[in-house]
Amino acid sequence: MQKSILTFFLSLGLAIFGMSTNAFAQQTTIRTGSNGNAQTTTRTAGDGLQTTTRTAPNGNAQTTTRTAGDGLQTTTRTAPNGNEQTTTRTLNR
């Protein structure tokens, strides 16, 4: 009896937490490879912003930021010697 009551209240608490607007507002995914590569993606639910950062063991890095509303995407590539390249794409409607 006590176990079922505890399960009920735990389920109720999770349901209430899940209905809140900020409960799952951000998602972060991290992927790593055996060769030292890594990728981190962060998504925000409210404004549709997504940022992906890829890094390599040799010091190269690439960051891509996408916004949902205007279709803007900005990619910045950085080399270990300090060189940098930025590409911006917009959605034509």
PDB file of N, CA and C in Angstrom:
ATOM      1  N   MET A   1       0.812  -1.184   0.000  1.00  0.00           N
ATOM      2  CA  MET A   1       0.000   0.000   0.000  1.00  0.00           C
ATOM      3  C   MET A   1       0.864   1.261   0.000  1.00  0.00           C
ATOM      4  N   GLN A   2       1.908   1.295   0.840  1.00  0.00           N
ATOM      5  CA  GLN A   2       2.765   2.471   0.917  1.00  0.00           C
ATOM      6  C   GLN A   2       3.535   2.671  -0.381  1.00  0.00           C
ATOM      7  N   LYS A   3       3.931   1.572  -1.022  1.00  0.00           N
ATOM      8  CA  LYS A   3       4.679   1.677  -2.266  1.00  0.00           C
ATOM      9  C   LYS A   3       3.802   2.265  -3.369  1.00  0.00           C
ATOM     10  N   SER A   4       2.539   1.870  -3.435  1.00  0.00           N
ATOM     11  CA  SER A   4       1.648   2.399  -4.465  1.00  0.00           C
ATOM     12  C   SER A   4       1.337   3.874  -4.222  1.00  0.00           C
ATOM     13  N   ILE A   5       1.234   4.295  -2.978  1.00  0.00           N
ATOM     14  CA  ILE A   5       0.997   5.709  -2.665  1.00  0.00           C
ATOM     15  C   ILE A   5       2.219   6.533  -3.057  1.00  0.00           C
ATOM     16  N   LEU A   6       3.409   6.029  -2.747  1.00  0.00           N
ATOM     17  CA  LEU A   6       4.638   6.717  -3.118  1.00  0.00           C
ATOM     18  C   LEU A   6       4.749   6.821  -4.638  1.00  0.00           C
ATOM     19  N   THR A   7       4.435   5.753  -5.342  1.00  0.00           N
ATOM     20  CA  THR A   7       4.484   5.760  -6.802  1.00  0.00           C
ATOM     21  C   THR A   7       3.494   6.769  -7.368  1.00  0.00           C
ATOM     22  N   PHE A   8       2.293   6.833  -6.779  1.00  0.00           N
ATOM     23  CA  PHE A   8       1.282   7.784  -7.236  1.00  0.00           C
ATOM     24  C   PHE A   8       1.774   9.223  -7.089  1.00  0.00           C
ATOM     25  N   PHE A   9       2.310   9.562  -5.919  1.00  0.00           N
ATOM     26  CA  PHE A   9       2.754  10.933  -5.695  1.00  0.00           C
ATOM     27  C   PHE A   9       3.990  11.277  -6.535  1.00  0.00           C
ATOM     28  N   LEU A  10       4.857  10.321  -6.757  1.00  0.00           N
ATOM     29  CA  LEU A  10       6.005  10.544  -7.628  1.00  0.00           C
ATOM     30  C   LEU A  10       5.540  10.807  -9.057  1.00  0.00           C
ATOM     31  N   SER A  11       4.597  10.012  -9.538  1.00  0.00           N
ATOM     32  CA  SER A  11       4.047  10.213 -10.881  1.00  0.00           C
ATOM     33  C   SER A  11       3.350  11.562 -10.994  1.00  0.00           C
ATOM     34  N   LEU A  12       2.593  11.932  -9.983  1.00  0.00           N
ATOM     35  CA  LEU A  12       1.902  13.212  -9.975  1.00  0.00           C
ATOM     36  C   LEU A  12       2.900  14.371 -10.004  1.00  0.00           C
ATOM     37  N   GLY A  13       3.948  14.269  -9.221  1.00  0.00           N
ATOM     38  CA  GLY A  13       4.976  15.313  -9.193  1.00  0.00           C
ATOM     39  C   GLY A  13       5.678  15.460 -10.535  1.00  0.00           C
ATOM     40  N   LEU A  14       6.010  14.350 -11.162  1.00  0.00           N
ATOM     41  CA  LEU A  14       6.657  14.408 -12.478  1.00  0.00           C
ATOM     42  C   LEU A  14       5.719  14.984 -13.531  1.00  0.00           C
ATOM     43  N   ALA A  15       4.445  14.654 -13.451  1.00  0.00           N
ATOM     44  CA  ALA A  15       3.469  15.190 -14.408  1.00  0.00           C
ATOM     45  C   ALA A  15       3.346  16.707 -14.264  1.00  0.00           C
ATOM     46  N   ILE A  16       3.295  17.189 -13.037  1.00  0.00           N
ATOM     47  CA  ILE A  16       3.198  18.632 -12.804  1.00  0.00           C
ATOM     48  C   ILE A  16       4.468  19.326 -13.280  1.00  0.00           C
ATOM     49  N   PHE A  17       5.614  18.742 -12.992  1.00  0.00           N
ATOM     50  CA  PHE A  17       6.892  19.313 -13.431  1.00  0.00           C
ATOM     51  C   PHE A  17       6.950  19.337 -14.954  1.00  0.00           C
ATOM     52  N   GLY A  18       6.481  18.289 -15.603  1.00  0.00           N
ATOM     53  CA  GLY A  18       6.501  18.207 -17.064  1.00  0.00           C
ATOM     54  C   GLY A  18       5.603  19.217 -17.733  1.00  0.00           C
ATOM     55  N   MET A  19       4.556  19.657 -17.059  1.00  0.00           N
ATOM     56  CA  MET A  19       3.637  20.641 -17.636  1.00  0.00           C
ATOM     57  C   MET A  19       4.150  22.071 -17.506  1.00  0.00           C
ATOM     58  N   SER A  20       5.138  22.282 -16.667  1.00  0.00           N
ATOM     59  CA  SER A  20       5.662  23.637 -16.520  1.00  0.00           C
ATOM     60  C   SER A  20       6.407  24.035 -17.785  1.00  0.00           C
ATOM     61  N   THR A  21       6.397  25.325 -18.117  1.00  0.00           N
ATOM     62  CA  THR A  21       6.978  25.792 -19.373  1.00  0.00           C
ATOM     63  C   THR A  21       8.489  25.668 -19.404  1.00  0.00           C
ATOM     64  N   ASN A  22       9.141  25.733 -18.267  1.00  0.00           N
ATOM     65  CA  ASN A  22      10.594  25.680 -18.239  1.00  0.00           C
ATOM     66  C   ASN A  22      11.150  24.296 -17.954  1.00  0.00           C
ATOM     67  N   ALA A  23      10.293  23.308 -17.824  1.00  0.00           N
ATOM     68  CA  ALA A  23      10.762  21.983 -17.445  1.00  0.00           C
ATOM     69  C   ALA A  23      11.720  21.406 -18.472  1.00  0.00           C
ATOM     70  N   PHE A  24      11.366  21.517 -19.734  1.00  0.00           N
ATOM     71  CA  PHE A  24      12.207  20.963 -20.794  1.00  0.00           C
ATOM     72  C   PHE A  24      12.578  22.050 -21.790  1.00  0.00           C
ATOM     73  N   ALA A  25      12.858  23.243 -21.286  1.00  0.00           N
ATOM     74  CA  ALA A  25      13.119  24.384 -22.151  1.00  0.00           C
ATOM     75  C   ALA A  25      14.466  24.290 -22.845  1.00  0.00           C
ATOM     76  N   GLN A  26      15.385  23.511 -22.329  1.00  0.00           N
ATOM     77  CA  GLN A  26      16.706  23.427 -22.938  1.00  0.00           C
ATOM     78  C   GLN A  26      17.144  21.977 -23.008  1.00  0.00           C
ATOM     79  N   GLN A  27      17.763  21.639 -24.115  1.00  0.00           N
ATOM     80  CA  GLN A  27      18.273  20.285 -24.313  1.00  0.00           C
ATOM     81  C   GLN A  27      19.722  20.397 -24.749  1.00  0.00           C
ATOM     82  N   THR A  28      20.601  19.663 -24.107  1.00  0.00           N
ATOM     83  CA  THR A  28      22.011  19.643 -24.471  1.00  0.00           C
ATOM     84  C   THR A  28      22.421  18.215 -24.779  1.00  0.00           C
ATOM     85  N   THR A  29      23.029  18.028 -25.951  1.00  0.00           N
ATOM     86  CA  THR A  29      23.515  16.721 -26.369  1.00  0.00           C
ATOM     87  C   THR A  29      25.013  16.810 -26.580  1.00  0.00           C
ATOM     88  N   ILE A  30      25.756  15.887 -25.974  1.00  0.00           N
ATOM     89  CA  ILE A  30      27.214  15.862 -26.113  1.00  0.00           C
ATOM     90  C   ILE A  30      27.615  14.533 -26.727  1.00  0.00           C
ATOM     91  N   ARG A  31      28.376  14.598 -27.816  1.00  0.00           N
ATOM     92  CA  ARG A  31      28.885  13.392 -28.468  1.00  0.00           C
ATOM     93  C   ARG A  31      30.397  13.470 -28.502  1.00  0.00           C
ATOM     94  N   THR A  32      31.035  12.392 -28.157  1.00  0.00           N
ATOM     95  CA  THR A  32      32.496  12.342 -28.214  1.00  0.00           C
ATOM     96  C   THR A  32      32.931  11.123 -29.007  1.00  0.00           C
ATOM     97  N   GLY A  33      34.026  11.265 -29.733  1.00  0.00           N
ATOM     98  CA  GLY A  33      34.586  10.163 -30.514  1.00  0.00           C
ATOM     99  C   GLY A  33      35.860   9.663 -29.880  1.00  0.00           C
ATOM    100  N   SER A  34      36.260   8.486 -30.259  1.00  0.00           N
ATOM    101  CA  SER A  34      37.468   7.889 -29.676  1.00  0.00           C
ATOM    102  C   SER A  34      38.736   8.602 -30.127  1.00  0.00           C
ATOM    103  N   ASN A  35      38.663   9.358 -31.214  1.00  0.00           N
ATOM    104  CA  ASN A  35      39.844  10.057 -31.721  1.00  0.00           C
ATOM    105  C   ASN A  35      39.991  11.470 -31.156  1.00  0.00           C
ATOM    106  N   GLY A  36      39.158  11.854 -30.218  1.00  0.00           N
ATOM    107  CA  GLY A  36      39.262  13.170 -29.593  1.00  0.00           C
ATOM    108  C   GLY A  36      38.295  14.199 -30.129  1.00  0.00           C
ATOM    109  N   ASN A  37      37.512  13.854 -31.147  1.00  0.00           N
ATOM    110  CA  ASN A  37      36.501  14.784 -31.648  1.00  0.00           C
ATOM    111  C   ASN A  37      35.357  14.880 -30.648  1.00  0.00           C
ATOM    112  N   ALA A  38      34.719  16.039 -30.607  1.00  0.00           N
ATOM    113  CA  ALA A  38      33.572  16.238 -29.718  1.00  0.00           C
ATOM    114  C   ALA A  38      32.568  17.144 -30.400  1.00  0.00           C
ATOM    115  N   GLN A  39      31.294  16.946 -30.098  1.00  0.00           N
ATOM    116  CA  GLN A  39      30.226  17.803 -30.616  1.00  0.00           C
ATOM    117  C   GLN A  39      29.234  18.055 -29.498  1.00  0.00           C
ATOM    118  N   THR A  40      28.922  19.321 -29.271  1.00  0.00           N
ATOM    119  CA  THR A  40      27.940  19.714 -28.275  1.00  0.00           C
ATOM    120  C   THR A  40      26.836  20.500 -28.968  1.00  0.00           C
ATOM    121  N   THR A  41      25.584  20.074 -28.795  1.00  0.00           N
ATOM    122  CA  THR A  41      24.439  20.768 -29.376  1.00  0.00           C
ATOM    123  C   THR A  41      23.515  21.195 -28.253  1.00  0.00           C
ATOM    124  N   THR A  42      23.156  22.476 -28.250  1.00  0.00           N
ATOM    125  CA  THR A  42      22.231  23.010 -27.261  1.00  0.00           C
ATOM    126  C   THR A  42      21.033  23.594 -27.995  1.00  0.00           C
ATOM    127  N   ARG A  43      19.831  23.164 -27.608  1.00  0.00           N
ATOM    128  CA  ARG A  43      18.595  23.675 -28.201  1.00  0.00           C
ATOM    129  C   ARG A  43      17.764  24.338 -27.116  1.00  0.00           C
ATOM    130  N   THR A  44      17.187  25.478 -27.446  1.00  0.00           N
ATOM    131  CA  THR A  44      16.313  26.190 -26.534  1.00  0.00           C
ATOM    132  C   THR A  44      14.911  26.176 -27.117  1.00  0.00           C
ATOM    133  N   ALA A  45      13.932  25.761 -26.340  1.00  0.00           N
ATOM    134  CA  ALA A  45      12.575  25.588 -26.841  1.00  0.00           C
ATOM    135  C   ALA A  45      11.872  26.916 -27.085  1.00  0.00           C
ATOM    136  N   GLY A  46      12.067  27.898 -26.246  1.00  0.00           N
ATOM    137  CA  GLY A  46      11.305  29.135 -26.336  1.00  0.00           C
ATOM    138  C   GLY A  46      11.512  29.904 -27.626  1.00  0.00           C
ATOM    139  N   ASP A  47      12.763  30.099 -28.037  1.00  0.00           N
ATOM    140  CA  ASP A  47      13.037  30.896 -29.223  1.00  0.00           C
ATOM    141  C   ASP A  47      13.554  30.067 -30.393  1.00  0.00           C
ATOM    142  N   GLY A  48      13.652  28.754 -30.244  1.00  0.00           N
ATOM    143  CA  GLY A  48      14.092  27.899 -31.337  1.00  0.00           C
ATOM    144  C   GLY A  48      15.569  28.007 -31.650  1.00  0.00           C
ATOM    145  N   LEU A  49      16.347  28.556 -30.758  1.00  0.00           N
ATOM    146  CA  LEU A  49      17.782  28.717 -30.979  1.00  0.00           C
ATOM    147  C   LEU A  49      18.492  27.379 -30.848  1.00  0.00           C
ATOM    148  N   GLN A  50      19.406  27.088 -31.769  1.00  0.00           N
ATOM    149  CA  GLN A  50      20.213  25.868 -31.703  1.00  0.00           C
ATOM    150  C   GLN A  50      21.660  26.242 -31.953  1.00  0.00           C
ATOM    151  N   THR A  51      22.530  25.827 -31.059  1.00  0.00           N
ATOM    152  CA  THR A  51      23.963  26.075 -31.192  1.00  0.00           C
ATOM    153  C   THR A  51      24.691  24.750 -31.175  1.00  0.00           C
ATOM    154  N   THR A  52      25.514  24.519 -32.196  1.00  0.00           N
ATOM    155  CA  THR A  52      26.311  23.295 -32.284  1.00  0.00           C
ATOM    156  C   THR A  52      27.776  23.680 -32.346  1.00  0.00           C
ATOM    157  N   THR A  53      28.587  23.095 -31.471  1.00  0.00           N
ATOM    158  CA  THR A  53      30.027  23.336 -31.466  1.00  0.00           C
ATOM    159  C   THR A  53      30.743  22.017 -31.686  1.00  0.00           C
ATOM    160  N   ARG A  54      31.586  21.975 -32.705  1.00  0.00           N
ATOM    161  CA  ARG A  54      32.388  20.788 -32.998  1.00  0.00           C
ATOM    162  C   ARG A  54      33.856  21.134 -32.757  1.00  0.00           C
ATOM    163  N   THR A  55      34.540  20.275 -32.057  1.00  0.00           N
ATOM    164  CA  THR A  55      35.965  20.491 -31.805  1.00  0.00           C
ATOM    165  C   THR A  55      36.748  19.246 -32.197  1.00  0.00           C
ATOM    166  N   ALA A  56      37.958  19.466 -32.656  1.00  0.00           N
ATOM    167  CA  ALA A  56      38.856  18.375 -33.043  1.00  0.00           C
ATOM    168  C   ALA A  56      40.095  18.428 -32.164  1.00  0.00           C
ATOM    169  N   PRO A  57      40.796  17.310 -32.017  1.00  0.00           N
ATOM    170  CA  PRO A  57      41.969  17.290 -31.140  1.00  0.00           C
ATOM    171  C   PRO A  57      43.106  18.182 -31.628  1.00  0.00           C
ATOM    172  N   ASN A  58      43.097  18.560 -32.906  1.00  0.00           N
ATOM    173  CA  ASN A  58      44.179  19.404 -33.422  1.00  0.00           C
ATOM    174  C   ASN A  58      43.926  20.887 -33.171  1.00  0.00           C
ATOM    175  N   GLY A  59      42.826  21.245 -32.514  1.00  0.00           N
ATOM    176  CA  GLY A  59      42.537  22.635 -32.185  1.00  0.00           C
ATOM    177  C   GLY A  59      41.535  23.294 -33.102  1.00  0.00           C
ATOM    178  N   ASN A  60      41.111  22.624 -34.163  1.00  0.00           N
ATOM    179  CA  ASN A  60      40.080  23.189 -35.019  1.00  0.00           C
ATOM    180  C   ASN A  60      38.744  23.182 -34.290  1.00  0.00           C
ATOM    181  N   ALA A  61      37.931  24.196 -34.562  1.00  0.00           N
ATOM    182  CA  ALA A  61      36.609  24.281 -33.945  1.00  0.00           C
ATOM    183  C   ALA A  61      35.633  24.880 -34.942  1.00  0.00           C
ATOM    184  N   GLN A  62      34.381  24.469 -34.841  1.00  0.00           N
ATOM    185  CA  GLN A  62      33.320  25.032 -35.680  1.00  0.00           C
ATOM    186  C   GLN A  62      32.086  25.222 -34.818  1.00  0.00           C
ATOM    187  N   THR A  63      31.533  26.433 -34.838  1.00  0.00           N
ATOM    188  CA  THR A  63      30.322  26.741 -34.097  1.00  0.00           C
ATOM    189  C   THR A  63      29.251  27.194 -35.073  1.00  0.00           C
ATOM    190  N   THR A  64      28.088  26.548 -35.033  1.00  0.00           N
ATOM    191  CA  THR A  64      26.961  26.915 -35.884  1.00  0.00           C
ATOM    192  C   THR A  64      25.796  27.309 -34.997  1.00  0.00           C
ATOM    193  N   THR A  65      25.221  28.481 -35.262  1.00  0.00           N
ATOM    194  CA  THR A  65      24.067  28.966 -34.522  1.00  0.00           C
ATOM    195  C   THR A  65      22.916  29.148 -35.502  1.00  0.00           C
ATOM    196  N   ARG A  66      21.771  28.552 -35.173  1.00  0.00           N
ATOM    197  CA  ARG A  66      20.579  28.662 -36.010  1.00  0.00           C
ATOM    198  C   ARG A  66      19.445  29.255 -35.188  1.00  0.00           C
ATOM    199  N   THR A  67      18.695  30.159 -35.807  1.00  0.00           N
ATOM    200  CA  THR A  67      17.494  30.689 -35.174  1.00  0.00           C
ATOM    201  C   THR A  67      16.293  30.256 -36.004  1.00  0.00           C
ATOM    202  N   ALA A  68      15.199  29.950 -35.346  1.00  0.00           N
ATOM    203  CA  ALA A  68      14.034  29.387 -36.031  1.00  0.00           C
ATOM    204  C   ALA A  68      13.201  30.452 -36.722  1.00  0.00           C
ATOM    205  N   GLY A  69      13.016  31.590 -36.096  1.00  0.00           N
ATOM    206  CA  GLY A  69      12.081  32.574 -36.611  1.00  0.00           C
ATOM    207  C   GLY A  69      12.439  33.140 -37.968  1.00  0.00           C
ATOM    208  N   ASP A  70      13.669  33.577 -38.135  1.00  0.00           N
ATOM    209  CA  ASP A  70      14.052  34.225 -39.382  1.00  0.00           C
ATOM    210  C   ASP A  70      14.920  33.340 -40.276  1.00  0.00           C
ATOM    211  N   GLY A  71      15.185  32.108 -39.880  1.00  0.00           N
ATOM    212  CA  GLY A  71      15.969  31.195 -40.708  1.00  0.00           C
ATOM    213  C   GLY A  71      17.435  31.553 -40.805  1.00  0.00           C
ATOM    214  N   LEU A  72      17.922  32.380 -39.911  1.00  0.00           N
ATOM    215  CA  LEU A  72      19.320  32.805 -39.926  1.00  0.00           C
ATOM    216  C   LEU A  72      20.223  31.698 -39.403  1.00  0.00           C
ATOM    217  N   GLN A  73      21.329  31.455 -40.102  1.00  0.00           N
ATOM    218  CA  GLN A  73      22.315  30.473 -39.646  1.00  0.00           C
ATOM    219  C   GLN A  73      23.693  31.096 -39.792  1.00  0.00           C
ATOM    220  N   THR A  74      24.459  31.083 -38.721  1.00  0.00           N
ATOM    221  CA  THR A  74      25.815  31.618 -38.725  1.00  0.00           C
ATOM    222  C   THR A  74      26.777  30.516 -38.324  1.00  0.00           C
ATOM    223  N   THR A  75      27.798  30.295 -39.153  1.00  0.00           N
ATOM    224  CA  THR A  75      28.822  29.290 -38.868  1.00  0.00           C
ATOM    225  C   THR A  75      30.166  29.985 -38.758  1.00  0.00           C
ATOM    226  N   THR A  76      30.875  29.723 -37.671  1.00  0.00           N
ATOM    227  CA  THR A  76      32.211  30.278 -37.468  1.00  0.00           C
ATOM    228  C   THR A  76      33.195  29.133 -37.318  1.00  0.00           C
ATOM    229  N   ARG A  77      34.223  29.121 -38.154  1.00  0.00           N
ATOM    230  CA  ARG A  77      35.282  28.108 -38.086  1.00  0.00           C
ATOM    231  C   ARG A  77      36.547  28.776 -37.583  1.00  0.00           C
ATOM    232  N   THR A  78      37.186  28.134 -36.623  1.00  0.00           N
ATOM    233  CA  THR A  78      38.398  28.674 -36.027  1.00  0.00           C
ATOM    234  C   THR A  78      39.509  27.639 -36.112  1.00  0.00           C
ATOM    235  N   ALA A  79      40.675  28.063 -36.575  1.00  0.00           N
ATOM    236  CA  ALA A  79      41.846  27.192 -36.676  1.00  0.00           C
ATOM    237  C   ALA A  79      42.761  27.456 -35.491  1.00  0.00           C
ATOM    238  N   PRO A  80      43.632  26.497 -35.156  1.00  0.00           N
ATOM    239  CA  PRO A  80      44.508  26.680 -33.994  1.00  0.00           C
ATOM    240  C   PRO A  80      45.476  27.849 -34.136  1.00  0.00           C
ATOM    241  N   ASN A  81      45.751  28.281 -35.367  1.00  0.00           N
ATOM    242  CA  ASN A  81      46.669  29.407 -35.542  1.00  0.00           C
ATOM    243  C   ASN A  81      45.964  30.753 -35.426  1.00  0.00           C
ATOM    244  N   GLY A  82      44.659  30.751 -35.127  1.00  0.00           N
ATOM    245  CA  GLY A  82      43.916  31.991 -34.935  1.00  0.00           C
ATOM    246  C   GLY A  82      43.117  32.426 -36.143  1.00  0.00           C
ATOM    247  N   ASN A  83      43.282  31.771 -37.288  1.00  0.00           N
ATOM    248  CA  ASN A  83      42.472  32.114 -38.453  1.00  0.00           C
ATOM    249  C   ASN A  83      41.006  31.798 -38.177  1.00  0.00           C
ATOM    250  N   GLU A  84      40.134  32.633 -38.746  1.00  0.00           N
ATOM    251  CA  GLU A  84      38.719  32.467 -38.490  1.00  0.00           C
ATOM    252  C   GLU A  84      37.929  32.768 -39.761  1.00  0.00           C
ATOM    253  N   GLN A  85      36.862  32.015 -39.983  1.00  0.00           N
ATOM    254  CA  GLN A  85      35.985  32.224 -41.130  1.00  0.00           C
ATOM    255  C   GLN A  85      34.546  32.187 -40.629  1.00  0.00           C
ATOM    256  N   THR A  86      33.746  33.182 -41.030  1.00  0.00           N
ATOM    257  CA  THR A  86      32.349  33.244 -40.642  1.00  0.00           C
ATOM    258  C   THR A  86      31.479  33.254 -41.890  1.00  0.00           C
ATOM    259  N   THR A  87      30.479  32.376 -41.901  1.00  0.00           N
ATOM    260  CA  THR A  87      29.514  32.289 -42.993  1.00  0.00           C
ATOM    261  C   THR A  87      28.128  32.525 -42.422  1.00  0.00           C
ATOM    262  N   THR A  88      27.359  33.398 -43.064  1.00  0.00           N
ATOM    263  CA  THR A  88      25.995  33.689 -42.628  1.00  0.00           C
ATOM    264  C   THR A  88      25.033  33.355 -43.759  1.00  0.00           C
ATOM    265  N   ARG A  89      23.992  32.595 -43.419  1.00  0.00           N
ATOM    266  CA  ARG A  89      22.952  32.245 -44.388  1.00  0.00           C
ATOM    267  C   ARG A  89      21.619  32.742 -43.880  1.00  0.00           C
ATOM    268  N   THR A  90      20.802  33.258 -44.796  1.00  0.00           N
ATOM    269  CA  THR A  90      19.452  33.671 -44.432  1.00  0.00           C
ATOM    270  C   THR A  90      18.466  32.953 -45.332  1.00  0.00           C
ATOM    271  N   LEU A  91      17.272  32.774 -44.836  1.00  0.00           N
ATOM    272  CA  LEU A  91      16.214  32.118 -45.574  1.00  0.00           C
ATOM    273  C   LEU A  91      15.491  33.145 -46.418  1.00  0.00           C
ATOM    274  N   ASN A  92      15.473  32.928 -47.735  1.00  0.00           N
ATOM    275  CA  ASN A  92      14.745  33.834 -48.634  1.00  0.00           C
ATOM    276  C   ASN A  92      13.300  33.383 -48.751  1.00  0.00           C
ATOM    277  N   ARG A  93      12.394  34.311 -48.553  1.00  0.00           N
ATOM    278  CA  ARG A  93      10.971  33.973 -48.648  1.00  0.00           C
ATOM    279  C   ARG A  93      10.322  34.750 -49.748  1.00  0.00           C
TER     280      ARG A  93
END
